[in-house]
mmCIF file of C-alpha atoms in Angstrom:
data_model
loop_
_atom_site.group_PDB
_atom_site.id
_atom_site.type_symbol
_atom_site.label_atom_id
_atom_site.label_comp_id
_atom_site.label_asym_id
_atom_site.label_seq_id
_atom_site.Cartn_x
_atom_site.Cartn_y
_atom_site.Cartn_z
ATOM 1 C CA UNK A 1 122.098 144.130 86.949
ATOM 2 C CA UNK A 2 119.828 142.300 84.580
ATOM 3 C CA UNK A 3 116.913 143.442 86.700
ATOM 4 C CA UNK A 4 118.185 147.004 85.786
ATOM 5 C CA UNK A 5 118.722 146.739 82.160
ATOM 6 C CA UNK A 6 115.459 144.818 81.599
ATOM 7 C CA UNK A 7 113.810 147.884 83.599
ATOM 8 C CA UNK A 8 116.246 150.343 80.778
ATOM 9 C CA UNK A 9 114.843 147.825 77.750
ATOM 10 C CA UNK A 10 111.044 148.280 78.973
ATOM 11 C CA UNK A 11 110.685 151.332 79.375
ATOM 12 C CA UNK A 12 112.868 152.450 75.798
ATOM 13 C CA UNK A 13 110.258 150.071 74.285
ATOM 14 C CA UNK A 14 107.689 152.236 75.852
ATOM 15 C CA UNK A 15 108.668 155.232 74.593
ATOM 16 C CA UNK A 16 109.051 154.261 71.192
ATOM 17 C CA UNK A 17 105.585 152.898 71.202
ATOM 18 C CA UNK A 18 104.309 156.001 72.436
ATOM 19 C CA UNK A 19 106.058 158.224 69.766
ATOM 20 C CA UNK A 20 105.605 155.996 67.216
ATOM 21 C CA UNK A 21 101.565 156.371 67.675
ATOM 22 C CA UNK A 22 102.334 160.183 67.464
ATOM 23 C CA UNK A 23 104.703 160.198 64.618
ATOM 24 C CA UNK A 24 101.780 158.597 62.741
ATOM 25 C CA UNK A 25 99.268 161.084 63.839
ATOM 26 C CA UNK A 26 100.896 163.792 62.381
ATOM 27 C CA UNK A 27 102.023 162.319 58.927
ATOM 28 C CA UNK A 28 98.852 163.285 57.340
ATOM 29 C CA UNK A 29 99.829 167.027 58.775
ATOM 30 C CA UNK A 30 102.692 167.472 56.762
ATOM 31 C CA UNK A 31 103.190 168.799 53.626
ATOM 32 C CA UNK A 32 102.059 166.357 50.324
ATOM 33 C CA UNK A 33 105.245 166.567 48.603
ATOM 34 C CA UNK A 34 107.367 165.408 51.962
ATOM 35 C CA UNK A 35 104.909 162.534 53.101
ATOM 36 C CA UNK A 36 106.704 160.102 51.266
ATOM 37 C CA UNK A 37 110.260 160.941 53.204
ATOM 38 C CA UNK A 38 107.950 160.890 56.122
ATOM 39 C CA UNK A 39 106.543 157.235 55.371
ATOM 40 C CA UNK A 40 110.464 156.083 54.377
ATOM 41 C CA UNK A 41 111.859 157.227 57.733
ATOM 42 C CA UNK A 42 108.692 155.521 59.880
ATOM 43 C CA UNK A 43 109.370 152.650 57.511
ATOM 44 C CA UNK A 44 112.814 152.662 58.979
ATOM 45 C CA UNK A 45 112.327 153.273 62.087
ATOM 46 C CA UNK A 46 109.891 150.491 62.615
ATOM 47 C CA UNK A 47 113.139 148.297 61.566
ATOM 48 C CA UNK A 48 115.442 149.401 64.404
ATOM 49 C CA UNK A 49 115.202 146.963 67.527
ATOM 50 C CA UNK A 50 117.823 145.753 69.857
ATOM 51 C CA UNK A 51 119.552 146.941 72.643
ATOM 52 C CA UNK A 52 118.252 149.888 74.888
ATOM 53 C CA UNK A 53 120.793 151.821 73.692
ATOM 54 C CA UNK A 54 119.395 151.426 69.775
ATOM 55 C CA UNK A 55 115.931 151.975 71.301
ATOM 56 C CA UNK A 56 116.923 154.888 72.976
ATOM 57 C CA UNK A 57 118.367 156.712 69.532
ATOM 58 C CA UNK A 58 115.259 155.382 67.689
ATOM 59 C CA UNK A 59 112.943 157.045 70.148
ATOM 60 C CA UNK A 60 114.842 160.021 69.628
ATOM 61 C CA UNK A 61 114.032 160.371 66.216
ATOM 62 C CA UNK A 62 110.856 159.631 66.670
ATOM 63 C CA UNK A 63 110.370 162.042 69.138
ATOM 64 C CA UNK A 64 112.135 164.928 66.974
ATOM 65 C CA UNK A 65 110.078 164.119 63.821
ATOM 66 C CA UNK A 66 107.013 164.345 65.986
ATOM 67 C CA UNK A 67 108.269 167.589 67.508
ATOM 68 C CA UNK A 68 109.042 169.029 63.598
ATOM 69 C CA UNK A 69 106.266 167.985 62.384
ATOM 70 C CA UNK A 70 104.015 169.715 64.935
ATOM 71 C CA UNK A 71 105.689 172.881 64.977
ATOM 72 C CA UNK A 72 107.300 173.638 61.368
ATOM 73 C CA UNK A 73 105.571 174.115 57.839
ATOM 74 C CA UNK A 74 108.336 172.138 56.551
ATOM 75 C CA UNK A 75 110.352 168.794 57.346
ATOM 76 C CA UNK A 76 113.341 170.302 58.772
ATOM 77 C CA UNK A 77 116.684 167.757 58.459
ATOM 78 C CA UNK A 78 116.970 164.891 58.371
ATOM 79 C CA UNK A 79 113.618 164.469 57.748
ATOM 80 C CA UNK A 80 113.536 166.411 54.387
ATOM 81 C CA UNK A 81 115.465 163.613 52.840
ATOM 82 C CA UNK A 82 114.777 159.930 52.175
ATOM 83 C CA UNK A 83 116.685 157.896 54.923
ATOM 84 C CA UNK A 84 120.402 156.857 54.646
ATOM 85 C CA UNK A 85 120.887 153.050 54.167
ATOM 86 C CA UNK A 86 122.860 151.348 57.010
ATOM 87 C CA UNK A 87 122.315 152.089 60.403
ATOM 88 C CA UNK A 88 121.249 155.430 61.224
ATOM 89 C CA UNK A 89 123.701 158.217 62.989
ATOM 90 C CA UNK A 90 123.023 159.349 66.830
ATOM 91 C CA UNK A 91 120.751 162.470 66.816
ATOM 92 C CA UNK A 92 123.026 164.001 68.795
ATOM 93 C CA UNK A 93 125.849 163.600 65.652
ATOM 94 C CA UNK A 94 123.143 164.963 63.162
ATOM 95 C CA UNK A 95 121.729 167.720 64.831
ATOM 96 C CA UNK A 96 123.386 170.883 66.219
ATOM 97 C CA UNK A 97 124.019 170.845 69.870
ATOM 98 C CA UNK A 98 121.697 173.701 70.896
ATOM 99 C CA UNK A 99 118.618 172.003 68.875
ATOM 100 C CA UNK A 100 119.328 168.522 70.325
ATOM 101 C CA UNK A 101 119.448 169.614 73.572
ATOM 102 C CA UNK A 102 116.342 172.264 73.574
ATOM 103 C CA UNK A 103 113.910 169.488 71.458
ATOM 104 C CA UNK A 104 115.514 166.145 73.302
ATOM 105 C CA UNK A 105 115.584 167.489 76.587
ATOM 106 C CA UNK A 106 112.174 168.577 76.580
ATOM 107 C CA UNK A 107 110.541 165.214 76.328
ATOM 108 C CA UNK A 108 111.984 164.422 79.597
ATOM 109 C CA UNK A 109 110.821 167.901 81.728
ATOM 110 C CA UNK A 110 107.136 168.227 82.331
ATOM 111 C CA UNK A 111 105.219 169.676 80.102
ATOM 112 C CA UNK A 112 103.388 173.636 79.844
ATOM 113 C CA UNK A 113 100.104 172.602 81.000
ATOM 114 C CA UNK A 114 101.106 170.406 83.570
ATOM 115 C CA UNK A 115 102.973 173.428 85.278
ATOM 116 C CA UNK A 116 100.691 176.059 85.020
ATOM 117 C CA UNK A 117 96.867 176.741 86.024
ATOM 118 C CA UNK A 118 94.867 177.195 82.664
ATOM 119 C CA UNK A 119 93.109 179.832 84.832
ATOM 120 C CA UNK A 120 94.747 182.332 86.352
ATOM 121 C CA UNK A 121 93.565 184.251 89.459
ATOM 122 C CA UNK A 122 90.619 181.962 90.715
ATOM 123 C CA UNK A 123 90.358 179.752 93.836
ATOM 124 C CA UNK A 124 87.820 176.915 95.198
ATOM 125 C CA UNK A 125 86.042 179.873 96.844
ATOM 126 C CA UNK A 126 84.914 182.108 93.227
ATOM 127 C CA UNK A 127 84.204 178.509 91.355
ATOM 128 C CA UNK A 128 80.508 178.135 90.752
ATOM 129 C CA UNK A 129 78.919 175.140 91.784
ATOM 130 C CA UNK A 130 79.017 173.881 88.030
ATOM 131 C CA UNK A 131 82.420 174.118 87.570
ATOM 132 C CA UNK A 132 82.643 171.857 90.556
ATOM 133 C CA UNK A 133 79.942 169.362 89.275
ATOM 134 C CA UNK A 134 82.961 167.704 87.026
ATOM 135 C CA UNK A 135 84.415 166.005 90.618
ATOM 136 C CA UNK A 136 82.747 162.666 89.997
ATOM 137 C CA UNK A 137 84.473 159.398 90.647
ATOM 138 C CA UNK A 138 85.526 158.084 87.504
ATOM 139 C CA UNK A 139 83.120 154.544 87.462
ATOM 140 C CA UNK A 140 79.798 157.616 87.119
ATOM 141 C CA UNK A 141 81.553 158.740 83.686
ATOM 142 C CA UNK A 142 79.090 157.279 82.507
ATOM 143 C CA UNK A 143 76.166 157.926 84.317
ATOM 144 C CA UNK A 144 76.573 161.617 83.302
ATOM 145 C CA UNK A 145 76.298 161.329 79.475
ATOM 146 C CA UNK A 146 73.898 162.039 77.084
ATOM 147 C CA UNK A 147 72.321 158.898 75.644
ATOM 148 C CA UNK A 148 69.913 158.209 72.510
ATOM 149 C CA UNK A 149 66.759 157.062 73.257
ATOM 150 C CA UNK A 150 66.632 154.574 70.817
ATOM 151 C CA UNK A 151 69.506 152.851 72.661
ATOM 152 C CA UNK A 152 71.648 153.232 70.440
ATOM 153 C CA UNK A 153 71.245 151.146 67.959
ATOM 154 C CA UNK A 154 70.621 153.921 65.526
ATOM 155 C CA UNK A 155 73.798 155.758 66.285
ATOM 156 C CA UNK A 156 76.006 152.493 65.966
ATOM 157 C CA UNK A 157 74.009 151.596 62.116
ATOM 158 C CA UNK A 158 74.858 155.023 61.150
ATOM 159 C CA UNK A 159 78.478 154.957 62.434
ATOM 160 C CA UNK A 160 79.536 151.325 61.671
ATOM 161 C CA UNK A 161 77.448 151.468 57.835
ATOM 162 C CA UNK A 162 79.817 151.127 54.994
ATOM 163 C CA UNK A 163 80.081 154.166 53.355
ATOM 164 C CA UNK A 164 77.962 155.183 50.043
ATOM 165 C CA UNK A 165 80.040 157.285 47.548
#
């Protein structure tokens, strides 16, 4: 039993990790005048630990504010609001049911480009041989990349400079 719920706890804290990293990629996507809700709610999320069940509801945010911000112009509720003080609602109280269970649910099927070929209609047979050349093991990675003949050290100067304004 505590085998199982330490199993439940890990991978909750797994998730969240994962969406958190996302939620943050997209803040500087939304709109100017909403990043400041955007920072509050992250800012309150990041507060929320516990049990997996806590976890569990604070991935689910996470997970729908990654999922508005990617596909909306505008932070859609409750997202378009600062936070409420206390503990935060389920998802499944805020939202309606249809929403919740269409956005929710689909973080747990697989996703579009897992289940389909990007190519339609082709087999091994009509590949060229370059489209094959990509089958390397992956410890030749980088054996098969361009390098600078300077070895590099030019490249990592230029990258790793402090900026002139």
């Amino acid at each position: 039993m505590e085998d199982q719920y330490q199993k439940i706890l890990e991978a909750n804290q797994e998730n969240v990790r994962y969406n958190t990293m996302l939620a943050r990629a997209f803040i500087p996507l939304i709109p100017k005048q909403e990043r400041d809700h955007a920072h509050r709610w992250m800012a309150k999320l990041s507060k929320i630990e516990g049990t997996p069940f806590d976890l569990k509801n604070k991935a689910d945010y996470l997970w729908y504010f990654v999922m508005n911000a990617a596909h909306s112009q505008e932070m859609m509720p409750p997202f378009h609001a600062p936070p409420p003080t206390g503990d935060l609602p389920l998802l499944s109280s805020i939202l309606p049911k249809e929403i919740y269970a269409d956005v929710i649910d689909s973080s747990d099927r697989k996703s579009w480009w897992l289940e389909e070929p990007l190519v339609e209609g082709l087999n091994d047979e009509e590949l060229q041989e370059d489209d094959l050349a990509f089958d390397f093991i992956p410890s030749e990675f980088a054996r098969n990349q361009p390098s600078p003949k300077c070895n590099g050290s030019y490249v990592y100067a230029c990258v790793f400079a402090p900026r002139r304004d």
